[in-house]
PDB file of C-alpha atoms and ligand atoms in Angstrom:
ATOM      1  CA  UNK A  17       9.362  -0.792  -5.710  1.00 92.00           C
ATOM      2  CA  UNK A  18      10.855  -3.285  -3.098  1.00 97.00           C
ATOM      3  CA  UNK A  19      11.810  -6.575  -4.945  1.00 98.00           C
ATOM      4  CA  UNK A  20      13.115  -9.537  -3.049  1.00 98.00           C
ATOM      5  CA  UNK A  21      15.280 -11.870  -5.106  1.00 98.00           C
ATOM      6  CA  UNK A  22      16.481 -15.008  -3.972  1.00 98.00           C
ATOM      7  CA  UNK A  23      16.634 -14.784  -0.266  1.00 98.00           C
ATOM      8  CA  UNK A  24      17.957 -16.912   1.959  1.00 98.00           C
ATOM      9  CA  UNK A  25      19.079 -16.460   5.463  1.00 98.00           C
ATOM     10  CA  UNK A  26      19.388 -18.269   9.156  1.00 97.00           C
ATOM     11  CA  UNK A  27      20.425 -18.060  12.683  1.00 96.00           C
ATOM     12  CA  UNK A  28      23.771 -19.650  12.770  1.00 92.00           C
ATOM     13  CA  UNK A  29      24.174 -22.793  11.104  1.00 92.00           C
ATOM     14  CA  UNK A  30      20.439 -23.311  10.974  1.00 95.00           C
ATOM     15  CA  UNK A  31      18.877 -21.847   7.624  1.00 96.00           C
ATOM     16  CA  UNK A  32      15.321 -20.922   7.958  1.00 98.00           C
ATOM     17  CA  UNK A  33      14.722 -19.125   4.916  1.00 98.00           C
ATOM     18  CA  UNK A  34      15.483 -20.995   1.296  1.00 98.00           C
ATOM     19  CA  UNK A  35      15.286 -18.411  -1.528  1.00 98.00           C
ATOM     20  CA  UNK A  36      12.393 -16.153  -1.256  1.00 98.00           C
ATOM     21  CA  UNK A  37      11.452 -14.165  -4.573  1.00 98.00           C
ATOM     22  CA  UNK A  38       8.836 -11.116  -3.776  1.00 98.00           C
ATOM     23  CA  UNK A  39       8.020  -7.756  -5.516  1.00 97.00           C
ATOM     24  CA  UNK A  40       6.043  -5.319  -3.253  1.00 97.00           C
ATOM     25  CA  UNK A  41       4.396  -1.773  -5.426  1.00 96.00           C
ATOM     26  CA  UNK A  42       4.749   1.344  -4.745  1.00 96.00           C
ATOM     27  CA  UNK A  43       0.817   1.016  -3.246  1.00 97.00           C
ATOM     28  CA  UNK A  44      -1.459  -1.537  -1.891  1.00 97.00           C
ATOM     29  CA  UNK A  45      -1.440  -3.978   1.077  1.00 98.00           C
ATOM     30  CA  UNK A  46       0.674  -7.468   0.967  1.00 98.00           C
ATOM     31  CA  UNK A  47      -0.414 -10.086   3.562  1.00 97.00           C
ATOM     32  CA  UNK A  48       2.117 -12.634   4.483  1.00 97.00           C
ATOM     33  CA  UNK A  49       0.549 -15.952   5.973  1.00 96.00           C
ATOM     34  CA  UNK A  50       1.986 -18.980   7.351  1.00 95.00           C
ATOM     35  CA  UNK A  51       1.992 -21.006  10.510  1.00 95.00           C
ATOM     36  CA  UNK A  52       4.114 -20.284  13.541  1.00 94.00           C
ATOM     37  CA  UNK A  53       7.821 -20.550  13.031  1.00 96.00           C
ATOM     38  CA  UNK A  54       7.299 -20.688   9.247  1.00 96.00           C
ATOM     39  CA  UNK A  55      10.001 -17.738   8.845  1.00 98.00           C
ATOM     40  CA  UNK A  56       7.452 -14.935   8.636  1.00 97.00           C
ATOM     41  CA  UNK A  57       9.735 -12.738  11.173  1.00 97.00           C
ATOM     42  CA  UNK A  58      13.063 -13.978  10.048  1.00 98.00           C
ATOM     43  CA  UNK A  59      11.666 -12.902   6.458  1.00 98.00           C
ATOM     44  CA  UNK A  60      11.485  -9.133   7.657  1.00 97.00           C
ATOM     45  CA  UNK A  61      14.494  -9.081   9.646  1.00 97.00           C
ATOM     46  CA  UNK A  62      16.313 -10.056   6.516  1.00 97.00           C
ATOM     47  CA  UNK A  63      14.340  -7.541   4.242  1.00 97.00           C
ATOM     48  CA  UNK A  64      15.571  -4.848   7.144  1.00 96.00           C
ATOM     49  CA  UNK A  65      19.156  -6.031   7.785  1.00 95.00           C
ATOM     50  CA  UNK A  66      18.681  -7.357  11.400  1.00 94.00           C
ATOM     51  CA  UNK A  67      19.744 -10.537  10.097  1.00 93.00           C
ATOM     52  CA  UNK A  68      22.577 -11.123   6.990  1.00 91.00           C
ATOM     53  CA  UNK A  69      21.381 -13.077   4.102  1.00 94.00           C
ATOM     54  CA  UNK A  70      23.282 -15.838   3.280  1.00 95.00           C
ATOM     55  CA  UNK A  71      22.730 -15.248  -0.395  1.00 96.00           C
ATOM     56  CA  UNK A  72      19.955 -13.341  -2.921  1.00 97.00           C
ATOM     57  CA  UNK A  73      19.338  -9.528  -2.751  1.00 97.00           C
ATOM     58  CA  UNK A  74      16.968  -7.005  -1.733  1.00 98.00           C
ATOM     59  CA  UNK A  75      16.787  -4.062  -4.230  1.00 98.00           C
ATOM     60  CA  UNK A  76      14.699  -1.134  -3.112  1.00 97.00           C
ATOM     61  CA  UNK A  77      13.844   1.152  -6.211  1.00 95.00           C
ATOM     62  CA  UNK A  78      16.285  -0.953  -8.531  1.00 96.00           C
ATOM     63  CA  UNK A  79      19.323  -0.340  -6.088  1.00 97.00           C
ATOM     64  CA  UNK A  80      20.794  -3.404  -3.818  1.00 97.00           C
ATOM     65  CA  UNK A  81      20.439  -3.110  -0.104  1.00 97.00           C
ATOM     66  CA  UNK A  82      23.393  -5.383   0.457  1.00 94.00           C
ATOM     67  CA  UNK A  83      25.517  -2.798   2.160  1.00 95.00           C
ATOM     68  CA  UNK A  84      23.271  -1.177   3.943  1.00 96.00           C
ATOM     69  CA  UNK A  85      22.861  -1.414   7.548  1.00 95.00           C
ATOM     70  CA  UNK A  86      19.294  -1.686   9.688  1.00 93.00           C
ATOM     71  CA  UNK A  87      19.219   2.555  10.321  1.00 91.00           C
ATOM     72  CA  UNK A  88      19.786   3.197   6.184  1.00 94.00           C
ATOM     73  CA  UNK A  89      17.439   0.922   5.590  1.00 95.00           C
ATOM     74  CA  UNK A  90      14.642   2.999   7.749  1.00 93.00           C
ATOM     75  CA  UNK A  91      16.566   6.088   6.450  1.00 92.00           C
ATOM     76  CA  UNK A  92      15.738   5.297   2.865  1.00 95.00           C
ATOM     77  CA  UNK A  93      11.919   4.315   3.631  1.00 95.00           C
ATOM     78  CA  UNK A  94      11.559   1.294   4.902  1.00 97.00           C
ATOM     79  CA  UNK A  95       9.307   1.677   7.942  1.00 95.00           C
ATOM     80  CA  UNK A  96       9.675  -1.430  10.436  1.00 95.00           C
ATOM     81  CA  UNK A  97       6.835  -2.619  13.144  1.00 95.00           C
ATOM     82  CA  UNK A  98       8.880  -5.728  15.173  1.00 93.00           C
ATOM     83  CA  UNK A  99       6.739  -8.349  16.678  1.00 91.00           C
ATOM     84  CA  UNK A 100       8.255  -7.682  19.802  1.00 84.00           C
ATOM     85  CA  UNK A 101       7.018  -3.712  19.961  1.00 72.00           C
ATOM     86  CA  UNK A 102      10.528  -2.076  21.620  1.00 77.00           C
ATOM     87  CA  UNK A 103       8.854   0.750  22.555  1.00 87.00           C
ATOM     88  CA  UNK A 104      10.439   2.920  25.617  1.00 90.00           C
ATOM     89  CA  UNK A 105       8.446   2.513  28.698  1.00 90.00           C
ATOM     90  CA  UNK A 106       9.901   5.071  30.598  1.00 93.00           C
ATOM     91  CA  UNK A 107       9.591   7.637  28.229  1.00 94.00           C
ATOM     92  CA  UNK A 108       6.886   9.338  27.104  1.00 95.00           C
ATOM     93  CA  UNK A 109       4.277   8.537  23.536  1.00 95.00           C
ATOM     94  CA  UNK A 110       5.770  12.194  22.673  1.00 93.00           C
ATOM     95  CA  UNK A 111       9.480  11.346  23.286  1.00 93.00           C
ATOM     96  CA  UNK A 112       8.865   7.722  21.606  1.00 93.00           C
ATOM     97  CA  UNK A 113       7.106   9.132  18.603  1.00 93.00           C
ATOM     98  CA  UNK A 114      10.289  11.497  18.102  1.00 92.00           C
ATOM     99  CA  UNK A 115      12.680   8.715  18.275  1.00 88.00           C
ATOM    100  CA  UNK A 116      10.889   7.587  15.020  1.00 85.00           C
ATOM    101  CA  UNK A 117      11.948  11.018  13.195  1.00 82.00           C
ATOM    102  CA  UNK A 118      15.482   9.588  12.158  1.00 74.00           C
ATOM    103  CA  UNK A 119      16.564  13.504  13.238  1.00 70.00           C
ATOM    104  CA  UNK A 120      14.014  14.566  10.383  1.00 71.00           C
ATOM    105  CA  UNK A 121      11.693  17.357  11.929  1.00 71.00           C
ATOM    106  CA  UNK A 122       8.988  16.390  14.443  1.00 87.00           C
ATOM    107  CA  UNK A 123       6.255  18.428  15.075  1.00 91.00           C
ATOM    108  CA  UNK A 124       4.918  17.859  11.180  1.00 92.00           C
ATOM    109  CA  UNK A 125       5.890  13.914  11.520  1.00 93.00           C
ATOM    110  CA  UNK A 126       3.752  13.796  15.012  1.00 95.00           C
ATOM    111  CA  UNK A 127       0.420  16.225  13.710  1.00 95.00           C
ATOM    112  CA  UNK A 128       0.622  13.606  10.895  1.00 94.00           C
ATOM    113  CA  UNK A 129       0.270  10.217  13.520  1.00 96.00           C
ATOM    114  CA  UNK A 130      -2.415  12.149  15.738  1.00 97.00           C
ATOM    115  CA  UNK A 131      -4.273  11.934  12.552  1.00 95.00           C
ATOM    116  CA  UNK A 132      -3.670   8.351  12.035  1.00 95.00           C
ATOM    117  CA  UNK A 133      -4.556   7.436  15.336  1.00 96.00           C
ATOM    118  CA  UNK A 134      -6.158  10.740  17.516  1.00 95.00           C
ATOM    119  CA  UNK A 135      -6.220   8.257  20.801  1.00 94.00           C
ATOM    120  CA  UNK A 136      -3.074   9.171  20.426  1.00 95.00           C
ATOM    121  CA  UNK A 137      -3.037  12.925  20.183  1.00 96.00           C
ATOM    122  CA  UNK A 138      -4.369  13.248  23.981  1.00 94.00           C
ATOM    123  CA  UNK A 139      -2.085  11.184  25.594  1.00 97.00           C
ATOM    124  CA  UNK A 140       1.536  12.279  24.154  1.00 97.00           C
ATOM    125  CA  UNK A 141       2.483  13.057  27.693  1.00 97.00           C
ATOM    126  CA  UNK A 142       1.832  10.036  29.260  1.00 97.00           C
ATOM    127  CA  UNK A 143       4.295   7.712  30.383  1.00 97.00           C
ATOM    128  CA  UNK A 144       4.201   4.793  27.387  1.00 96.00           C
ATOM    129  CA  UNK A 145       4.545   1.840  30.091  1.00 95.00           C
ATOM    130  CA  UNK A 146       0.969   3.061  31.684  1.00 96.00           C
ATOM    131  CA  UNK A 147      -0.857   3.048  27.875  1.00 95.00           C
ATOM    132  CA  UNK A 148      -3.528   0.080  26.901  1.00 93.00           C
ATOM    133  CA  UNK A 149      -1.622  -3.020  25.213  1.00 91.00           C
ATOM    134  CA  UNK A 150      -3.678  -1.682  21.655  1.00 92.00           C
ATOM    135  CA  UNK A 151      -2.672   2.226  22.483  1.00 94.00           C
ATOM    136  CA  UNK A 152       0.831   0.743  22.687  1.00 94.00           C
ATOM    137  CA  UNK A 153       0.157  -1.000  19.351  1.00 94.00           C
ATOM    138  CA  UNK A 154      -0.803   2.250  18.187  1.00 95.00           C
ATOM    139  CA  UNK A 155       2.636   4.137  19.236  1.00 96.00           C
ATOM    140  CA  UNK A 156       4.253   1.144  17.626  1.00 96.00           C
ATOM    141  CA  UNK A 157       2.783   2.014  14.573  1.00 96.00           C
ATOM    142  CA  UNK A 158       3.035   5.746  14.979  1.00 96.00           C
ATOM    143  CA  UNK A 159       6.654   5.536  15.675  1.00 95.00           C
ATOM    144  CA  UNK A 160       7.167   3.959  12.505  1.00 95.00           C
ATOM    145  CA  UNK A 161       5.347   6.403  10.683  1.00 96.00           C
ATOM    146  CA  UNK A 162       6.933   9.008  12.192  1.00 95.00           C
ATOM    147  CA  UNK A 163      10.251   8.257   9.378  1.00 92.00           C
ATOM    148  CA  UNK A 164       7.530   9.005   6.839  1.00 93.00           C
ATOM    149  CA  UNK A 165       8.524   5.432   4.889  1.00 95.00           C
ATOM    150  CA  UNK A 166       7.712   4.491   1.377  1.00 97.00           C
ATOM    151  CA  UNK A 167       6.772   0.670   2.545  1.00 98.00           C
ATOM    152  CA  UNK A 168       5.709   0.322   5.918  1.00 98.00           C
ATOM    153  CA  UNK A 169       6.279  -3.770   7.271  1.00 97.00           C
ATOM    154  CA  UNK A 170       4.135  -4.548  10.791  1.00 97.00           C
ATOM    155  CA  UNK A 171       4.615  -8.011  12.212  1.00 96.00           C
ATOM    156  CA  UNK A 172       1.680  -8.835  13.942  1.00 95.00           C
ATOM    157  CA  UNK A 173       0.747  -5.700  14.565  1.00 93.00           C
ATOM    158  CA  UNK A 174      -3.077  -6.851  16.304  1.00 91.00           C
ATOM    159  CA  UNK A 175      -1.925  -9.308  18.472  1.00 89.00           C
ATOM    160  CA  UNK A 176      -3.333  -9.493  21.512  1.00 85.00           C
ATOM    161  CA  UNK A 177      -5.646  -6.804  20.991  1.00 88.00           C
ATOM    162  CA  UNK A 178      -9.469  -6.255  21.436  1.00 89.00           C
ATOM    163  CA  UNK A 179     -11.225  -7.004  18.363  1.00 86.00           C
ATOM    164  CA  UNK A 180     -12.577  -3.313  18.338  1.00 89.00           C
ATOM    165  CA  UNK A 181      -9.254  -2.034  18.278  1.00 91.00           C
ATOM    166  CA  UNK A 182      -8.381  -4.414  15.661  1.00 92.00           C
ATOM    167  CA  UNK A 183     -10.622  -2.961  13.298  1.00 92.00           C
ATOM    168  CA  UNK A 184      -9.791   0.480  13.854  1.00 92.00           C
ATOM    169  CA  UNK A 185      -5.961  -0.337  12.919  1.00 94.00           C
ATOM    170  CA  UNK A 186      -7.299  -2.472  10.024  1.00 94.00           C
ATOM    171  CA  UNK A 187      -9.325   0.362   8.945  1.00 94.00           C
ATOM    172  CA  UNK A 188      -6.218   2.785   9.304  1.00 95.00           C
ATOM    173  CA  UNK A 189      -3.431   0.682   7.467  1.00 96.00           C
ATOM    174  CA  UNK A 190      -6.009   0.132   4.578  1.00 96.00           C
ATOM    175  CA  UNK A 191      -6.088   3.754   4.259  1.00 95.00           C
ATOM    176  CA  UNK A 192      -2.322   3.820   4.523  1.00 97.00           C
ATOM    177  CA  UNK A 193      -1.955   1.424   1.791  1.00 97.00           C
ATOM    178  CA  UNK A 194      -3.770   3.702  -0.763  1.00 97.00           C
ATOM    179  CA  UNK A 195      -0.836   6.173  -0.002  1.00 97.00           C
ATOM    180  CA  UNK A 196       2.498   3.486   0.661  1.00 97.00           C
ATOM    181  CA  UNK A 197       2.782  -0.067   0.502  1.00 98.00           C
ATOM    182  CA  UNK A 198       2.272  -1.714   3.599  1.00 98.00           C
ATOM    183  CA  UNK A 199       3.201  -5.225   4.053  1.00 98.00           C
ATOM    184  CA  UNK A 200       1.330  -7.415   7.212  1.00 98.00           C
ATOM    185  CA  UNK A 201       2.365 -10.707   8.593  1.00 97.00           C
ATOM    186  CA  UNK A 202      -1.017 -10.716  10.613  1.00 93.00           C
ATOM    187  CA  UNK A 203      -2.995 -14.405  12.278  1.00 88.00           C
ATOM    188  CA  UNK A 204      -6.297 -12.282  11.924  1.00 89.00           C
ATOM    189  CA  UNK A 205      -7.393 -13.987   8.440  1.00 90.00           C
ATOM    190  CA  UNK A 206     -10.105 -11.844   7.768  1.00 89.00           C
ATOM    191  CA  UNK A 207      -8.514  -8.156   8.534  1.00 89.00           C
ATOM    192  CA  UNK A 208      -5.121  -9.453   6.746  1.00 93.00           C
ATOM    193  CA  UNK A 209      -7.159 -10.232   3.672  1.00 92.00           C
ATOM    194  CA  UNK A 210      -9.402  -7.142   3.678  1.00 89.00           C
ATOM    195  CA  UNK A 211      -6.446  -5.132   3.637  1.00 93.00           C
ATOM    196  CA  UNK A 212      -3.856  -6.937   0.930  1.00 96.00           C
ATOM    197  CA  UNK A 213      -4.458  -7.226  -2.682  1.00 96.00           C
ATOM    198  CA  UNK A 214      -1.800  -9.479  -2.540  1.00 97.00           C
ATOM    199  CA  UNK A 215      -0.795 -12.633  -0.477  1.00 97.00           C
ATOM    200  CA  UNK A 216       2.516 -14.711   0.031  1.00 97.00           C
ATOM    201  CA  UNK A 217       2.104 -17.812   1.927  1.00 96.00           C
ATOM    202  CA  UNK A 218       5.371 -18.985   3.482  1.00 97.00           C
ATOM    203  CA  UNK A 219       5.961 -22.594   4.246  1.00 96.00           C
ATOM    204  CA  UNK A 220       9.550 -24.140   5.849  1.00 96.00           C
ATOM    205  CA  UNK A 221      10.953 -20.651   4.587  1.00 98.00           C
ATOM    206  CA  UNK A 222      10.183 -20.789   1.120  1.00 98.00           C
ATOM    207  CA  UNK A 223       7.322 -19.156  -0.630  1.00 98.00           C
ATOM    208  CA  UNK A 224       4.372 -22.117  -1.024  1.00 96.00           C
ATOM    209  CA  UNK A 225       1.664 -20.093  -2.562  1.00 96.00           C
ATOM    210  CA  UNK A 226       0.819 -16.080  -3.890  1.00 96.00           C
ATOM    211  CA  UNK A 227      -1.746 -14.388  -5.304  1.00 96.00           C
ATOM    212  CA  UNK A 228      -4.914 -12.324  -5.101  1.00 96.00           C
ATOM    213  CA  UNK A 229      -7.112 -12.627  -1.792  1.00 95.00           C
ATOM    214  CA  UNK A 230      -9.452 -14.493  -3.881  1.00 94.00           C
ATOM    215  CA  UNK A 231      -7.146 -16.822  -5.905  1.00 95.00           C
ATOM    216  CA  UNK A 232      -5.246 -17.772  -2.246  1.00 94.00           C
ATOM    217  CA  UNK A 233      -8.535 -18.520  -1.020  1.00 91.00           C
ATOM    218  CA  UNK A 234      -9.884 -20.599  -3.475  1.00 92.00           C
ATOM    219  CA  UNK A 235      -7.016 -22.775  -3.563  1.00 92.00           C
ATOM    220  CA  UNK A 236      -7.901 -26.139  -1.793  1.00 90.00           C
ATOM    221  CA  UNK A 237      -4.460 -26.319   0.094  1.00 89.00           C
ATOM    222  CA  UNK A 238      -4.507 -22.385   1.060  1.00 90.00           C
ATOM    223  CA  UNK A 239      -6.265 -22.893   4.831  1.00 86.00           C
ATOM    224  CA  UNK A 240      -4.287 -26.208   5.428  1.00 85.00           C
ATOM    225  CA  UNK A 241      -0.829 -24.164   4.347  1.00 86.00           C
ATOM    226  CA  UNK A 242      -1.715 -21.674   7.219  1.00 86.00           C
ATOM    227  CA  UNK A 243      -3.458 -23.830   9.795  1.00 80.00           C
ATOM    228  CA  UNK A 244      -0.991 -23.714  12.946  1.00 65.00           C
TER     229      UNK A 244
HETATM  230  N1  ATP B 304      17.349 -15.838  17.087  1.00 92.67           N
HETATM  231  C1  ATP B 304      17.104 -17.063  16.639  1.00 92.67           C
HETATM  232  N2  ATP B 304      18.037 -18.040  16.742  1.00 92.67           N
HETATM  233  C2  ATP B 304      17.817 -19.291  16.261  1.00 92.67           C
HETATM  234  N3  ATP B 304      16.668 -19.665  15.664  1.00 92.67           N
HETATM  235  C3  ATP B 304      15.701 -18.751  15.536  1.00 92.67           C
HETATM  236  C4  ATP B 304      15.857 -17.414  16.007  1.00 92.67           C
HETATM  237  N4  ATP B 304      14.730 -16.723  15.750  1.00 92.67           N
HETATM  238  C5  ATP B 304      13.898 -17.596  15.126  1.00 92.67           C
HETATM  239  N5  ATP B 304      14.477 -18.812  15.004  1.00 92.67           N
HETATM  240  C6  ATP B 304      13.887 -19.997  14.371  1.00 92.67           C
HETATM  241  O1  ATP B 304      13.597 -19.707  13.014  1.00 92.67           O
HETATM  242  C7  ATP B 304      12.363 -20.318  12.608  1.00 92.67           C
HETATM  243  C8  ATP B 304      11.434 -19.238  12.018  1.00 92.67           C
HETATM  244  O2  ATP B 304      11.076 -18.326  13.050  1.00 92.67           O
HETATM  245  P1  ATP B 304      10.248 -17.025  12.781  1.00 92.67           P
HETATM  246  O3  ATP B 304      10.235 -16.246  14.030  1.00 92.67           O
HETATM  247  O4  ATP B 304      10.744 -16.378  11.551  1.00 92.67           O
HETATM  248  O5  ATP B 304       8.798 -17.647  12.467  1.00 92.67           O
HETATM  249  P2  ATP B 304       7.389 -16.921  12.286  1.00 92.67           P
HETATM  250  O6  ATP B 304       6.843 -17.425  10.973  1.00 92.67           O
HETATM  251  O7  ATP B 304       7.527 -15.471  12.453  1.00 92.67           O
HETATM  252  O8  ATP B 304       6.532 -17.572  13.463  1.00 92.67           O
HETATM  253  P3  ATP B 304       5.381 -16.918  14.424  1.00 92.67           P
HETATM  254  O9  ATP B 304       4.110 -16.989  13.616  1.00 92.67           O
HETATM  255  O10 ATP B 304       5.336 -17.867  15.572  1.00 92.67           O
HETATM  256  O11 ATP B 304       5.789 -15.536  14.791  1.00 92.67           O
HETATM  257  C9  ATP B 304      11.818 -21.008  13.828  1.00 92.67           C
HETATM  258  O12 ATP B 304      12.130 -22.357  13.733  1.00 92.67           O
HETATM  259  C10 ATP B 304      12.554 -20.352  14.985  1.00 92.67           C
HETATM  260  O13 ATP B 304      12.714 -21.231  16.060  1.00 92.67           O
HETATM  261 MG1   MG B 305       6.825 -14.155  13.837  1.00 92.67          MG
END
């Protein structure tokens, strides 16, 4: 449903990324691995426009992605999780969670989230600068959801949390990923794996190995491509 052909893209005059090729179904969970500064981030913000490619294309249900811009990319279903969560402190998990909507209707989009994640549910008056650093996760995730996407990407979306919580957002994007496809660049191994039926490895921006959970981890090189 999402193919990636050819990607390449930088920060200036420095290239980081050197002609990715990835295909992404309509279902299922994609775990992308690879030690820090491997591209992993720069990968997304290419796949959602943040960044310009410097050549290849993105093609989301056969049509090119070239022209459009970071907002028609979320428009047409690509749901984004940044490393860096930007959520609005100031405002409220209610009033975050509706910035999500892309102006669709709210109220539907929100019951839908308090589902996801309940913790939620009570707290969508509070302030989001006073919530937990995994409730905040949550609303991360939420507000993404909340522009119902086809393909939902999270970068990193555990880290720093409390291995309980962990689980309980593992458990929920697994679920997800029988519905969408959700792709995770994630560090925890075990939860990343659990949820993907596919892996990418990236290495110095290119793609070094891919494949089933099990055919990733039976590779001999698979834990030394990853290893920080
Ligand atoms: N805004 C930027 N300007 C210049 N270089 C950048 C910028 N952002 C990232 N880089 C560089 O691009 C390379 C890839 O970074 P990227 O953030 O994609 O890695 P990553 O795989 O996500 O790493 P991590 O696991 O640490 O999050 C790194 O060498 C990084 O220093
Ligand atoms: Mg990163």
């Amino acid at each position: 449903m999402l193919e990636v052909k050819n990607l390449s893209a930088g920060y200036g005059s420095s290239r980081v990324l050197f002609g990715i090729s990835a295909k992404f179904a309509g279902t299922g969970g994609t775990a992308i691995l690879g030690r820090n500064g491997a591209g992993k981030t720069t990968f997304l913000k290419a796949v959602m426009g943040e960044l310009d490619a410097s050549s290849g294309d993105i093609l989301l249900a056969g049509k090119s992605l070239t022209l459009c811009n970071t907002v028609q990319r979320v428009d047409l279903g690509i749901g984004y999780v940044p490393q860096e969560h930007s959520i609005f402190a100031g405002l409220t998990v209610r009033e975050n969670l509706l910035l999500g909507a892309m102006g669709k209707r709210g109220q539907k989009e929100i019951d839908t989230v308090v589902d996801f994640f309940p913790k939620l549910g009570d707290r969508l008056r509070q302030i989001s600068g006073t919530l937990s650093g995994g409730e905040r996760k949550m609303l991360a995730i939420g507000r993404a959801l909340m522009g119902r996407p086809k393909i939902l990407m999270l970068d990193e979306p555990t880290e720093g949390v409390w291995f309980g919580v962990i689980d309980e957002i593992g458990d929920r994007l697994e679920r997800l990923s029988r519905e969408i496809a959700v792709v995770i660049v994630e560090q925890h191994l075990e939860m990343a794996l659990r949820l993907a039926s596919n892996v990418l490895v990236i290495d110095r921006g290119q793609v070094s190995m891919s494949g089933t959970p099990e055919e990733v981890r039976n590779d001999p090189l698979f834990l030394k491509s990853i290893a920080v």
